[in-house]
PDB file of C-alpha atoms in Angstrom:
ATOM      1  CA  GLU A   1       7.092 -27.680 -14.987  1.00  0.00           C
ATOM      2  CA  THR A   2       6.209 -24.374 -13.438  1.00  0.00           C
ATOM      3  CA  GLU A   3       8.639 -23.071 -10.845  1.00  0.00           C
ATOM      4  CA  ARG A   4       7.231 -21.745  -7.638  1.00  0.00           C
ATOM      5  CA  PRO A   5       8.678 -20.054  -4.590  1.00  0.00           C
ATOM      6  CA  VAL A   6      10.106 -22.823  -2.438  1.00  0.00           C
ATOM      7  CA  ASP A   7       9.723 -20.868   0.804  1.00  0.00           C
ATOM      8  CA  LEU A   8       5.924 -20.911   0.397  1.00  0.00           C
ATOM      9  CA  ASP A   9       6.008 -24.700   0.137  1.00  0.00           C
ATOM     10  CA  VAL A  10       7.816 -24.846   3.465  1.00  0.00           C
ATOM     11  CA  ASN A  11       5.852 -22.111   5.274  1.00  0.00           C
ATOM     12  CA  ALA A  12       2.886 -20.374   3.590  1.00  0.00           C
ATOM     13  CA  ARG A  13       2.551 -17.665   6.263  1.00  0.00           C
ATOM     14  CA  ALA A  14       3.233 -14.200   4.932  1.00  0.00           C
ATOM     15  CA  SER A  15       2.612 -10.553   5.599  1.00  0.00           C
ATOM     16  CA  LEU A  16       2.047  -7.513   3.373  1.00  0.00           C
ATOM     17  CA  THR A  17       2.596  -3.920   4.611  1.00  0.00           C
ATOM     18  CA  ILE A  18       1.115  -0.909   2.873  1.00  0.00           C
ATOM     19  CA  SER A  19       2.125   2.585   4.016  1.00  0.00           C
ATOM     20  CA  GLU A  20       0.956   6.139   3.545  1.00  0.00           C
ATOM     21  CA  ALA A  21       4.437   6.995   2.259  1.00  0.00           C
ATOM     22  CA  MET A  22       3.940   4.514  -0.639  1.00  0.00           C
ATOM     23  CA  HIS A  23       1.100   6.690  -1.877  1.00  0.00           C
ATOM     24  CA  GLY A  24       2.789  10.080  -1.457  1.00  0.00           C
ATOM     25  CA  GLY A  25       0.554  11.182   1.361  1.00  0.00           C
ATOM     26  CA  CYS A  26       3.084  11.254   4.219  1.00  0.00           C
ATOM     27  CA  GLU A  27       4.581  14.732   4.762  1.00  0.00           C
ATOM     28  CA  VAL A  28       6.826  13.668   7.595  1.00  0.00           C
ATOM     29  CA  ASP A  29       9.569  11.033   7.988  1.00  0.00           C
ATOM     30  CA  PRO A  30       8.005   7.790   6.678  1.00  0.00           C
ATOM     31  CA  GLU A  31       9.201   6.035   9.876  1.00  0.00           C
ATOM     32  CA  SER A  32       7.193   8.357  12.038  1.00  0.00           C
ATOM     33  CA  PRO A  33       4.142   6.762  13.746  1.00  0.00           C
ATOM     34  CA  ILE A  34       1.967   9.495  12.310  1.00  0.00           C
ATOM     35  CA  CYS A  35       2.721   8.214   8.811  1.00  0.00           C
ATOM     36  CA  TRP A  36       0.216   5.310   8.880  1.00  0.00           C
ATOM     37  CA  ARG A  37       1.015   1.755   7.853  1.00  0.00           C
ATOM     38  CA  VAL A  38      -1.184  -1.316   7.875  1.00  0.00           C
ATOM     39  CA  THR A  39       0.062  -4.896   7.820  1.00  0.00           C
ATOM     40  CA  LEU A  40      -2.096  -7.849   6.712  1.00  0.00           C
ATOM     41  CA  SER A  41      -0.886 -11.271   7.747  1.00  0.00           C
ATOM     42  CA  GLY A  42      -2.141 -14.723   6.925  1.00  0.00           C
ATOM     43  CA  VAL A  43      -1.634 -17.788   4.773  1.00  0.00           C
ATOM     44  CA  VAL A  44      -0.743 -17.469   1.115  1.00  0.00           C
ATOM     45  CA  ARG A  45      -1.972 -20.065  -1.403  1.00  0.00           C
ATOM     46  CA  GLN A  46      -1.645 -20.539  -5.110  1.00  0.00           C
ATOM     47  CA  THR A  47      -4.962 -20.036  -6.886  1.00  0.00           C
ATOM     48  CA  SER A  48      -6.618 -21.969  -9.720  1.00  0.00           C
ATOM     49  CA  GLY A  49      -9.624 -21.772 -11.994  1.00  0.00           C
ATOM     50  CA  GLU A  50     -11.822 -18.695 -11.808  1.00  0.00           C
ATOM     51  CA  THR A  51      -9.834 -17.131  -8.993  1.00  0.00           C
ATOM     52  CA  GLU A  52      -6.579 -17.440 -10.929  1.00  0.00           C
ATOM     53  CA  ARG A  53      -8.194 -15.993 -14.114  1.00  0.00           C
ATOM     54  CA  HIS A  54      -9.576 -13.063 -12.169  1.00  0.00           C
ATOM     55  CA  GLY A  55      -6.169 -12.448 -10.510  1.00  0.00           C
ATOM     56  CA  ARG A  56      -4.411 -12.408 -13.855  1.00  0.00           C
ATOM     57  CA  GLU A  57      -6.992 -10.062 -15.367  1.00  0.00           C
ATOM     58  CA  PHE A  58      -6.570  -7.665 -12.417  1.00  0.00           C
ATOM     59  CA  VAL A  59      -2.774  -7.617 -12.614  1.00  0.00           C
ATOM     60  CA  PHE A  60      -2.686  -7.269 -16.407  1.00  0.00           C
ATOM     61  CA  SER A  61      -5.368  -4.459 -16.323  1.00  0.00           C
ATOM     62  CA  ARG A  62      -3.049  -2.509 -14.006  1.00  0.00           C
ATOM     63  CA  HIS A  63       0.167  -3.451 -15.859  1.00  0.00           C
ATOM     64  CA  PRO A  64      -0.873  -4.200 -19.513  1.00  0.00           C
ATOM     65  CA  THR A  65       2.633  -4.815 -20.857  1.00  0.00           C
ATOM     66  CA  MET A  66       3.048  -7.813 -18.431  1.00  0.00           C
ATOM     67  CA  ALA A  67       0.472  -9.723 -20.540  1.00  0.00           C
ATOM     68  CA  THR A  68       2.900  -9.632 -23.462  1.00  0.00           C
ATOM     69  CA  TRP A  69       5.925 -10.902 -21.592  1.00  0.00           C
ATOM     70  CA  PRO A  70       7.261 -14.337 -22.541  1.00  0.00           C
ATOM     71  CA  ALA A  71       5.253 -17.396 -21.515  1.00  0.00           C
ATOM     72  CA  ASP A  72       8.315 -18.828 -19.755  1.00  0.00           C
ATOM     73  CA  HIS A  73       7.708 -16.289 -16.979  1.00  0.00           C
ATOM     74  CA  HIS A  74       5.190 -18.803 -15.664  1.00  0.00           C
ATOM     75  CA  TRP A  75       2.891 -16.331 -13.905  1.00  0.00           C
ATOM     76  CA  ILE A  76       1.598 -17.745 -10.682  1.00  0.00           C
ATOM     77  CA  VAL A  77      -1.305 -16.091  -8.941  1.00  0.00           C
ATOM     78  CA  TYR A  78      -1.555 -16.210  -5.147  1.00  0.00           C
ATOM     79  CA  GLU A  79      -4.174 -15.096  -2.659  1.00  0.00           C
ATOM     80  CA  MET A  80      -3.861 -14.389   1.019  1.00  0.00           C
ATOM     81  CA  GLU A  81      -6.336 -15.640   3.532  1.00  0.00           C
ATOM     82  CA  ILE A  82      -6.001 -12.738   5.957  1.00  0.00           C
ATOM     83  CA  GLU A  83      -5.944 -13.708   9.578  1.00  0.00           C
ATOM     84  CA  LYS A  84      -4.733 -10.514  11.326  1.00  0.00           C
ATOM     85  CA  ILE A  85      -4.728  -6.771  10.605  1.00  0.00           C
ATOM     86  CA  PHE A  86      -2.310  -4.433  12.357  1.00  0.00           C
ATOM     87  CA  LEU A  87      -2.551  -0.656  11.979  1.00  0.00           C
ATOM     88  CA  LEU A  88      -0.078   1.936  13.231  1.00  0.00           C
ATOM     89  CA  ASP A  89      -1.374   5.463  12.675  1.00  0.00           C
ATOM     90  CA  TYR A  90      -0.218   7.521  15.648  1.00  0.00           C
ATOM     91  CA  PHE A  91       1.816   7.447  18.820  1.00  0.00           C
ATOM     92  CA  GLY A  92       0.620   5.214  21.641  1.00  0.00           C
ATOM     93  CA  GLY A  93       0.710   1.819  20.041  1.00  0.00           C
ATOM     94  CA  ALA A  94      -0.844  -0.128  17.196  1.00  0.00           C
ATOM     95  CA  HIS A  95      -4.430  -1.200  16.618  1.00  0.00           C
ATOM     96  CA  HIS A  96      -5.227  -4.809  16.020  1.00  0.00           C
ATOM     97  CA  PHE A  97      -8.359  -5.561  14.016  1.00  0.00           C
ATOM     98  CA  SER A  98     -10.092  -8.881  13.310  1.00  0.00           C
ATOM     99  CA  VAL A  99     -10.931  -9.645   9.698  1.00  0.00           C
ATOM    100  CA  GLN A 100     -14.612  -9.374  10.576  1.00  0.00           C
ATOM    101  CA  GLU A 101     -14.146  -5.921  12.096  1.00  0.00           C
ATOM    102  CA  TYR A 102     -12.385  -4.849   8.888  1.00  0.00           C
ATOM    103  CA  LEU A 103     -15.201  -6.287   6.705  1.00  0.00           C
ATOM    104  CA  ASP A 104     -17.903  -4.640   8.855  1.00  0.00           C
ATOM    105  CA  ALA A 105     -16.297  -1.145   8.711  1.00  0.00           C
ATOM    106  CA  LYS A 106     -17.870   1.573   6.605  1.00  0.00           C
ATOM    107  CA  LEU A 107     -15.879   4.388   5.099  1.00  0.00           C
ATOM    108  CA  GLU A 108     -17.641   7.708   5.325  1.00  0.00           C
ATOM    109  CA  ASP A 109     -16.622  11.282   4.466  1.00  0.00           C
ATOM    110  CA  ASP A 110     -15.553  11.989   8.030  1.00  0.00           C
ATOM    111  CA  GLY A 111     -13.492   8.814   8.492  1.00  0.00           C
ATOM    112  CA  LEU A 112     -13.870   5.184   9.378  1.00  0.00           C
ATOM    113  CA  GLN A 113     -17.063   4.246  11.240  1.00  0.00           C
ATOM    114  CA  GLN A 114     -18.084   0.890  12.748  1.00  0.00           C
ATOM    115  CA  ALA A 115     -21.148  -0.728  11.114  1.00  0.00           C
TER     116      ALA A 115
END
């Protein structure tokens, strides 16, 4: 039987934070508000079928040696149904975006523009 994280069985809510410092772009203290960070929160679910296959292909394309690791690692692919987006990019408080606002945004040379 495949083992899976017990905590997700009890409460599937999760968050993922990505920061400018993770990508080497922050030239100040990573805890400074001008070093941006975005947090995605929602419900995490185990995938199956085509979604699982696509997830495995993506991970293994970025980390090829993982595909050769022993089968008893029991890879489990999850996806997050994003419900909230929280961006801190400067002093004065965070910005909260709906998923629809995020999906409607267009990235242009001069920055992020609303559709």
